[in-house]
């Protein structure tokens, strides 16, 4: 109701009482601005087609009410085409649930702990594929013995061996680049401050989803650099495990490049180089200062890019930030690209109205370039660096100072302001990049 006071959103994600150092959210449910249940339901036609342009605008103005966040995210992550009907979406949902159960059944057949309500925190096989006796299984899963029977039958397929080697990593702490333990980035401790994860069943759902994803994505598998942080909100917002899995799978389609590693490089290095390029254009003094300090590789920004600011915002504010990012970047064509469109479906894409794309995506489309557009996350990090530019220039005398200054922003950032600043920097970058390209063209 217009004129009603803003409602704090912390109560929707209950924090354990002993966790007193958890930052409080800045996000508030604002009547008339936040996408409410009533406005969400009114955005659908009688047969279920969604007016996506109005929805994106509303999300950018005030985020999404927590009670409908999960179902709205399914559209923002392109699990569904907004032009589909209620009946079409229900059919697709049932098909996906069945597909997930089949994938999970395959994983369970290989390693019975999957789907058992339990998870492991220690290796079950060695690097050469030999069984490790008495694997550490939460609550002593009896199914672990079946794995030993499987391993005793002879050499396993390489794909199975690689997958089994990953499973315990999903349930154990992660070693960071600076060789310190970050106890937040694993199933046992992911979002450990939330009452939701006091429930063993919810922890097991998270482990199962990550295990199944590691099975289907043989290129990325599982990476301890934050995949559990990206998956966790899906478990909390979507009651059905399969629905949460497909939301996570769609999100990973956007971000999996960050987690793809080779013997010589880490996927996120590409975005770090883009961040350096953007900073050099919009704040050359800061870029030069960071290079002088030995930070020209921008490794200090890895965490922000890998887990999309989960550490810099409260849990609720990070969800608010994500949905605004996705609304700004929204591309309705992605649904069909994900679903491997036929020629007929591809032809439909060309007739879409520009207003059905997010504001950030529309700016990229205006450029009409062959190059892949940079994600908004790069400009979000650039906006943080720009905001702290004066402090970094005057106080940072080494990389430790850079890290400290950036760590001090935790809990103090405003998600909406950060997105608005990212849009401004994006426009500024595109304008300057275009001018530089034009000048280079004249000199050649």
Coordinates of C-alpha atoms in Angstrom, one line a residue:
X1 CA 0.0 0.0 0.0
X2 CA 1.3 3.5 -0.9
X3 CA 2.5 5.4 2.1
X4 CA 3.0 2.3 4.2
X5 CA 6.4 2.2 6.0
X6 CA 9.3 0.2 4.5
X7 CA 9.6 -3.3 6.0
X8 CA 13.0 -4.8 7.0
X9 CA 13.7 -8.0 5.2
X10 CA 16.0 -9.6 7.7
X11 CA 13.2 -11.6 9.3
X12 CA 12.8 -13.7 6.1
X13 CA 16.3 -15.2 6.5
X14 CA 16.6 -16.0 10.2
X15 CA 20.1 -15.8 11.7
X16 CA 21.2 -18.0 14.5
X17 CA 21.1 -16.0 17.8
X18 CA 24.8 -16.7 18.6
X19 CA 26.0 -15.1 15.3
X20 CA 26.1 -11.5 16.5
X21 CA 28.7 -10.3 14.0
X22 CA 26.5 -10.8 10.9
X23 CA 25.9 -7.5 9.1
X24 CA 22.3 -6.4 8.9
X25 CA 20.6 -5.8 5.6
X26 CA 20.1 -2.4 4.0
X27 CA 17.4 -3.8 1.8
X28 CA 13.9 -2.9 2.8
X29 CA 10.6 -3.9 1.3
X30 CA 9.2 -0.7 0.0
X31 CA 5.5 -0.5 -0.9
X32 CA 5.1 0.9 -4.4
X33 CA 8.7 0.1 -5.4
X34 CA 9.5 -3.5 -4.4
X35 CA 8.0 -6.2 -6.7
X36 CA 5.1 -7.4 -4.5
X37 CA 3.1 -10.6 -4.7
X38 CA 0.1 -8.6 -6.0
X39 CA 2.2 -6.8 -8.7
X40 CA 3.8 -10.1 -9.7
X41 CA 0.5 -11.9 -10.2
X42 CA -0.9 -9.0 -12.1
X43 CA 2.0 -9.1 -14.5
X44 CA 0.7 -12.3 -16.1
X45 CA -2.0 -12.6 -18.8
X46 CA -4.9 -15.0 -18.2
X47 CA -3.1 -17.8 -19.9
X48 CA 0.2 -17.1 -18.1
X49 CA 2.4 -15.0 -20.3
X50 CA 4.5 -12.6 -18.3
X51 CA 5.0 -8.8 -19.1
X52 CA 8.7 -9.0 -18.6
X53 CA 9.5 -5.4 -19.3
X54 CA 7.4 -4.0 -16.5
X55 CA 8.7 -6.7 -14.2
X56 CA 12.4 -5.8 -14.9
X57 CA 11.6 -2.1 -14.3
X58 CA 10.0 -2.9 -11.0
X59 CA 12.9 -5.1 -9.9
X60 CA 15.4 -2.3 -10.7
X61 CA 13.4 0.2 -8.6
X62 CA 13.0 -1.9 -5.5
X63 CA 14.0 -5.5 -5.8
X64 CA 11.7 -8.5 -5.2
X65 CA 9.6 -9.4 -2.2
X66 CA 11.3 -12.4 -0.4
X67 CA 8.1 -14.6 -0.6
X68 CA 8.2 -14.7 -4.4
X69 CA 11.9 -14.3 -5.0
X70 CA 12.5 -18.0 -6.0
X71 CA 9.8 -18.0 -8.7
X72 CA 10.9 -14.6 -10.1
X73 CA 14.5 -15.8 -10.2
X74 CA 13.5 -18.7 -12.4
X75 CA 12.5 -16.1 -15.1
X76 CA 15.5 -13.9 -14.5
X77 CA 17.9 -16.9 -14.9
X78 CA 16.0 -17.9 -18.1
X79 CA 14.6 -21.2 -16.9
X80 CA 11.4 -20.1 -18.5
X81 CA 10.3 -18.0 -21.5
X82 CA 8.1 -15.1 -20.3
X83 CA 5.9 -15.7 -23.3
X84 CA 5.1 -19.3 -22.2
X85 CA 1.8 -20.2 -20.7
X86 CA 1.1 -21.7 -17.3
X87 CA 0.5 -25.0 -18.9
X88 CA 3.7 -25.0 -20.9
X89 CA 5.8 -24.1 -17.9
X90 CA 4.2 -26.7 -15.7
X91 CA 5.0 -29.3 -18.4
X92 CA 8.6 -28.1 -18.7
X93 CA 9.0 -28.1 -14.9
X94 CA 7.8 -31.7 -14.6
X95 CA 10.2 -32.8 -17.4
X96 CA 13.1 -31.1 -15.7
X97 CA 12.3 -32.6 -12.4
X98 CA 12.2 -36.0 -14.0
X99 CA 15.5 -35.3 -15.7
X100 CA 17.1 -34.3 -12.4
X101 CA 15.9 -37.4 -10.7
X102 CA 17.4 -39.5 -13.5
X103 CA 20.8 -37.7 -13.1
X104 CA 20.7 -38.1 -9.4
X105 CA 19.8 -41.8 -9.8
X106 CA 22.9 -42.3 -12.0
X107 CA 25.1 -40.6 -9.3
X108 CA 23.5 -42.7 -6.6
X109 CA 24.2 -45.9 -8.5
X110 CA 27.9 -45.0 -8.6
X111 CA 28.1 -43.5 -5.1
X112 CA 25.1 -44.4 -2.9
X113 CA 25.7 -41.5 -0.5
X114 CA 24.2 -39.2 -3.1
X115 CA 20.5 -38.9 -2.2
X116 CA 20.9 -40.6 1.1
X117 CA 20.5 -37.5 3.2
X118 CA 24.2 -37.6 4.2
X119 CA 27.4 -36.3 2.7
X120 CA 31.2 -37.0 2.9
X121 CA 34.0 -34.8 4.1
X122 CA 37.0 -37.0 3.3
X123 CA 38.3 -38.8 0.2
X124 CA 36.9 -42.1 -0.8
X125 CA 39.4 -43.0 -3.4
X126 CA 43.1 -42.1 -4.0
X127 CA 44.4 -40.3 -7.1
X128 CA 45.0 -43.6 -8.8
X129 CA 41.4 -44.8 -8.3
X130 CA 42.1 -47.1 -5.3
X131 CA 39.5 -47.3 -2.5
X132 CA 40.3 -45.6 0.8
X133 CA 39.0 -47.7 3.7
X134 CA 36.4 -46.3 6.1
X135 CA 35.7 -43.0 4.3
X136 CA 34.5 -40.3 6.8
X137 CA 30.8 -40.0 6.1
X138 CA 28.5 -37.7 8.1
X139 CA 26.4 -39.8 10.5
X140 CA 28.3 -42.9 9.3
X141 CA 26.4 -43.6 6.1
X142 CA 25.9 -47.3 5.7
X143 CA 25.9 -46.9 1.9
X144 CA 29.6 -46.1 1.9
X145 CA 30.3 -49.9 2.0
X146 CA 28.6 -50.3 -1.4
X147 CA 31.1 -47.9 -2.9
X148 CA 33.9 -50.2 -1.7
X149 CA 32.2 -53.1 -3.4
X150 CA 32.0 -51.2 -6.6
X151 CA 35.7 -50.2 -6.4
X152 CA 36.7 -53.8 -5.7
X153 CA 35.3 -55.0 -9.1
X154 CA 38.2 -53.5 -11.0
X155 CA 39.4 -50.2 -12.6
X156 CA 36.8 -47.5 -12.9
X157 CA 36.0 -45.3 -15.9
X158 CA 38.1 -42.1 -15.9
X159 CA 35.0 -39.9 -15.6
X160 CA 33.8 -41.8 -12.5
X161 CA 37.3 -41.6 -10.9
X162 CA 37.5 -37.8 -11.6
X163 CA 34.0 -37.3 -10.1
X164 CA 34.7 -39.4 -7.0
X165 CA 37.9 -37.4 -6.4
X166 CA 35.8 -34.2 -6.3
X167 CA 33.0 -35.3 -3.9
X168 CA 34.7 -34.8 -0.6
X169 CA 35.8 -31.3 -1.6
X170 CA 32.2 -30.2 -1.7
X171 CA 32.0 -30.9 2.0
X172 CA 35.4 -29.5 3.2
X173 CA 37.0 -26.1 3.7
X174 CA 38.7 -24.3 0.9
X175 CA 42.3 -23.2 0.6
X176 CA 42.5 -19.6 -0.6
X177 CA 45.2 -18.1 -2.9
X178 CA 47.0 -16.7 0.2
X179 CA 47.2 -20.2 1.7
X180 CA 44.8 -19.3 4.6
X181 CA 41.7 -21.3 5.3
X182 CA 38.3 -19.6 4.5
X183 CA 35.9 -21.6 6.6
X184 CA 32.9 -20.1 4.8
X185 CA 33.3 -21.7 1.4
X186 CA 32.0 -25.3 1.9
X187 CA 28.8 -27.2 2.5
X188 CA 29.4 -27.6 6.2
X189 CA 29.9 -23.9 6.6
X190 CA 28.2 -22.2 3.7
X191 CA 25.8 -19.6 5.1
X192 CA 26.4 -21.2 8.5
X193 CA 24.9 -18.2 10.3
X194 CA 21.4 -19.0 8.9
X195 CA 19.0 -21.1 10.9
X196 CA 18.0 -22.8 7.6
X197 CA 21.3 -24.8 7.5
X198 CA 20.9 -26.1 11.0
X199 CA 18.7 -28.7 9.3
X200 CA 20.8 -31.6 8.1
X201 CA 18.4 -32.3 5.3
X202 CA 19.1 -28.8 3.8
X203 CA 22.8 -29.4 4.0
X204 CA 22.4 -32.7 2.2
X205 CA 20.3 -31.0 -0.6
X206 CA 23.1 -28.6 -1.2
X207 CA 25.7 -31.4 -1.3
X208 CA 23.5 -33.5 -3.7
X209 CA 23.0 -30.6 -6.1
X210 CA 26.7 -29.8 -6.2
X211 CA 27.5 -33.5 -6.6
X212 CA 25.1 -33.9 -9.5
X213 CA 26.3 -30.7 -11.2
X214 CA 29.9 -31.9 -10.9
X215 CA 28.8 -35.1 -12.7
X216 CA 27.2 -33.4 -15.7
X217 CA 29.8 -30.6 -16.1
X218 CA 32.9 -32.6 -16.7
X219 CA 34.9 -29.6 -17.8
X220 CA 34.4 -27.6 -14.6
X221 CA 33.3 -30.3 -12.1
X222 CA 33.4 -28.7 -8.7
X223 CA 35.5 -25.7 -7.6
X224 CA 36.0 -24.7 -4.0
X225 CA 36.3 -21.1 -5.1
X226 CA 32.7 -20.4 -4.3
X227 CA 30.3 -22.6 -6.2
X228 CA 28.5 -23.5 -2.9
X229 CA 28.0 -19.8 -2.2
X230 CA 26.3 -19.5 -5.6
X231 CA 24.1 -22.5 -5.1
X232 CA 23.0 -22.0 -1.5
X233 CA 20.4 -19.3 -2.1
X234 CA 18.7 -21.6 -4.7
X235 CA 18.1 -24.2 -2.0
X236 CA 16.7 -21.6 0.4
X237 CA 14.4 -19.9 -2.1
X238 CA 13.1 -22.9 -4.1
X239 CA 11.4 -25.7 -2.1
X240 CA 11.8 -28.5 -4.7
X241 CA 15.4 -29.7 -5.0
X242 CA 15.2 -30.2 -8.8
X243 CA 13.9 -26.6 -9.3
X244 CA 16.9 -25.3 -7.2
X245 CA 19.3 -27.5 -9.3
X246 CA 18.1 -26.0 -12.6
X247 CA 18.3 -22.5 -11.3
X248 CA 21.9 -23.1 -10.2
X249 CA 22.7 -24.8 -13.6
X250 CA 21.4 -21.8 -15.5
X251 CA 23.5 -19.4 -13.2
X252 CA 26.6 -21.6 -13.9
X253 CA 26.1 -21.2 -17.6
X254 CA 26.8 -17.5 -17.1
X255 CA 29.7 -18.0 -14.6
X256 CA 31.3 -21.3 -15.4
X257 CA 34.0 -19.6 -17.3
X258 CA 35.3 -18.2 -14.0
X259 CA 35.7 -21.7 -12.6
X260 CA 37.3 -23.4 -15.6
X261 CA 40.9 -24.0 -14.9
X262 CA 43.8 -25.3 -16.9
X263 CA 47.4 -26.2 -16.0
X264 CA 48.4 -22.6 -16.9
X265 CA 45.4 -20.4 -16.1
X266 CA 42.3 -19.8 -14.0
X267 CA 39.1 -18.8 -15.8
X268 CA 38.5 -15.7 -13.7
X269 CA 41.7 -14.2 -15.1
X270 CA 39.8 -13.2 -18.2
X271 CA 37.4 -11.0 -16.1
X272 CA 40.3 -9.7 -14.1
X273 CA 42.0 -8.5 -17.3
X274 CA 38.7 -6.9 -18.4
X275 CA 38.5 -5.2 -15.0
X276 CA 42.0 -3.8 -15.5
X277 CA 41.0 -2.6 -19.0
X278 CA 37.9 -0.9 -17.7
X279 CA 39.7 0.8 -14.7
X280 CA 42.5 2.0 -17.0
X281 CA 39.8 3.8 -19.2
X282 CA 37.7 5.3 -16.4
X283 CA 40.4 6.0 -13.8
X284 CA 43.9 5.8 -15.3
X285 CA 45.5 7.3 -12.2
X286 CA 44.2 4.5 -10.0
X287 CA 45.1 1.9 -12.6
X288 CA 48.7 3.2 -12.7
X289 CA 48.9 3.3 -8.9
X290 CA 47.7 -0.3 -8.6
X291 CA 50.3 -1.4 -11.2
X292 CA 53.0 0.4 -9.3
X293 CA 52.0 -1.5 -6.2
X294 CA 52.3 -4.8 -8.2
X295 CA 48.5 -5.2 -8.3
X296 CA 48.1 -4.8 -12.1
X297 CA 46.7 -8.4 -12.3
X298 CA 43.8 -7.3 -10.0
X299 CA 44.0 -10.6 -8.1
X300 CA 42.6 -8.7 -5.0
X301 CA 39.3 -8.6 -6.8
X302 CA 39.0 -12.4 -7.4
X303 CA 36.5 -13.0 -4.5
X304 CA 34.1 -10.3 -5.6
X305 CA 33.9 -11.7 -9.2
X306 CA 33.8 -15.4 -8.2
X307 CA 31.0 -15.2 -5.7
X308 CA 29.3 -12.0 -6.9
X309 CA 29.9 -10.0 -3.7
X310 CA 28.6 -12.6 -1.3
X311 CA 31.3 -11.6 1.2
X312 CA 30.8 -7.8 0.7
X313 CA 27.1 -7.8 1.4
X314 CA 24.8 -9.3 4.0
X315 CA 23.0 -12.5 2.8
X316 CA 19.8 -10.6 2.1
X317 CA 21.5 -7.7 0.4
X318 CA 23.5 -10.1 -1.9
X319 CA 20.2 -11.6 -3.1
X320 CA 19.0 -8.0 -3.7
X321 CA 22.2 -7.2 -5.7
X322 CA 21.9 -10.4 -7.8
X323 CA 18.3 -9.9 -8.8
X324 CA 19.1 -6.3 -9.9
X325 CA 22.1 -7.4 -11.8
X326 CA 20.1 -10.1 -13.6
X327 CA 17.2 -7.7 -14.3
X328 CA 19.7 -5.2 -15.8
X329 CA 21.5 -7.9 -17.9
X330 CA 18.3 -9.7 -18.9
X331 CA 18.3 -11.2 -22.4
X332 CA 15.1 -13.0 -23.3
X333 CA 16.9 -14.9 -26.1
X334 CA 18.9 -16.9 -23.6
X335 CA 16.1 -19.2 -22.8
X336 CA 16.1 -20.5 -26.4
X337 CA 19.9 -20.5 -26.6
X338 CA 19.9 -22.7 -23.5
X339 CA 17.3 -25.0 -24.9
X340 CA 19.1 -25.5 -28.2
X341 CA 16.6 -23.8 -30.4
X342 CA 15.3 -25.0 -33.8
X343 CA 15.5 -22.7 -36.8
X344 CA 11.9 -21.8 -36.3
X345 CA 12.5 -20.7 -32.7
X346 CA 15.6 -18.8 -33.7
X347 CA 13.6 -16.8 -36.2
X348 CA 11.3 -15.7 -33.4
X349 CA 14.1 -14.1 -31.5
X350 CA 14.6 -11.4 -34.1
X351 CA 11.1 -10.0 -33.6
X352 CA 11.5 -9.2 -29.9
X353 CA 11.0 -5.7 -28.6
X354 CA 14.0 -3.9 -27.2
X355 CA 12.0 -3.1 -24.1
X356 CA 12.0 -6.8 -23.1
X357 CA 15.8 -6.6 -22.6
X358 CA 17.4 -5.3 -19.4
X359 CA 18.7 -1.7 -19.3
X360 CA 22.4 -2.8 -19.2
X361 CA 21.9 -5.3 -22.1
X362 CA 20.2 -2.6 -24.2
X363 CA 23.3 -0.4 -23.9
X364 CA 25.4 -3.3 -25.1
X365 CA 23.1 -3.9 -28.1
X366 CA 23.4 -0.3 -29.2
X367 CA 27.1 -0.8 -29.7
X368 CA 26.6 -3.4 -32.5
X369 CA 30.0 -5.0 -32.0
X370 CA 31.2 -8.5 -32.7
X371 CA 33.0 -8.6 -29.3
X372 CA 31.3 -10.4 -26.4
X373 CA 29.9 -7.7 -24.0
X374 CA 31.5 -7.5 -20.6
X375 CA 29.3 -8.6 -17.7
X376 CA 27.9 -6.1 -15.2
X377 CA 29.9 -7.7 -12.4
X378 CA 33.1 -6.2 -13.9
X379 CA 31.6 -2.7 -13.7
X380 CA 30.3 -3.4 -10.2
X381 CA 33.9 -4.1 -9.1
X382 CA 35.1 -1.1 -11.0
X383 CA 32.5 1.1 -9.3
X384 CA 33.8 -0.1 -5.9
X385 CA 37.4 0.7 -6.9
X386 CA 36.2 4.1 -8.2
X387 CA 34.4 4.9 -5.0
X388 CA 37.6 4.0 -3.0
X389 CA 39.9 5.6 -5.5
X390 CA 41.0 8.6 -3.3
X391 CA 41.6 6.3 -0.3
X392 CA 43.5 3.8 -2.4
X393 CA 45.7 6.5 -4.0
X394 CA 46.6 8.2 -0.7
X395 CA 46.7 5.3 1.8
X396 CA 47.7 2.2 -0.2
X397 CA 51.4 1.7 -0.1
X398 CA 51.3 -2.0 -0.8
X399 CA 48.9 -4.8 -1.9
X400 CA 48.2 -5.6 1.8
X401 CA 46.8 -2.0 2.1
X402 CA 44.6 -2.5 -1.0
X403 CA 43.2 -5.7 0.4
X404 CA 42.5 -4.1 3.8
X405 CA 40.7 -1.1 2.3
X406 CA 38.5 -3.4 0.2
X407 CA 37.8 -5.7 3.1
X408 CA 36.7 -2.8 5.1
X409 CA 33.7 -2.2 2.8
X410 CA 32.0 -5.4 4.0
X411 CA 28.5 -4.6 5.2
X412 CA 28.7 -1.0 4.2
X413 CA 27.9 -1.1 0.5
X414 CA 24.5 -0.2 -0.9
X415 CA 23.4 -2.7 -3.5
X416 CA 21.1 -0.3 -5.5
X417 CA 23.7 2.5 -5.5
X418 CA 26.4 0.0 -6.6
X419 CA 24.2 -1.1 -9.6
X420 CA 23.4 2.5 -10.6
X421 CA 27.1 3.4 -10.4
X422 CA 28.0 0.3 -12.5
X423 CA 25.5 1.5 -15.2
X424 CA 27.1 5.0 -15.2
X425 CA 30.6 3.5 -15.5
X426 CA 29.4 1.2 -18.3
X427 CA 28.1 4.1 -20.4
X428 CA 31.3 6.1 -19.7
X429 CA 33.5 3.1 -20.7
X430 CA 31.6 2.5 -23.9
X431 CA 31.8 6.2 -24.8
X432 CA 35.5 6.4 -24.1
X433 CA 36.3 3.1 -25.8
X434 CA 34.4 4.2 -28.9
X435 CA 36.3 7.5 -28.9
X436 CA 39.6 5.8 -28.6
X437 CA 38.7 3.3 -31.4
X438 CA 37.7 6.2 -33.6
X439 CA 41.0 8.1 -32.9
X440 CA 43.0 5.0 -33.6
X441 CA 41.1 4.6 -36.9
X442 CA 42.0 8.1 -38.0
X443 CA 45.8 7.5 -37.3
X444 CA 46.0 4.3 -39.2

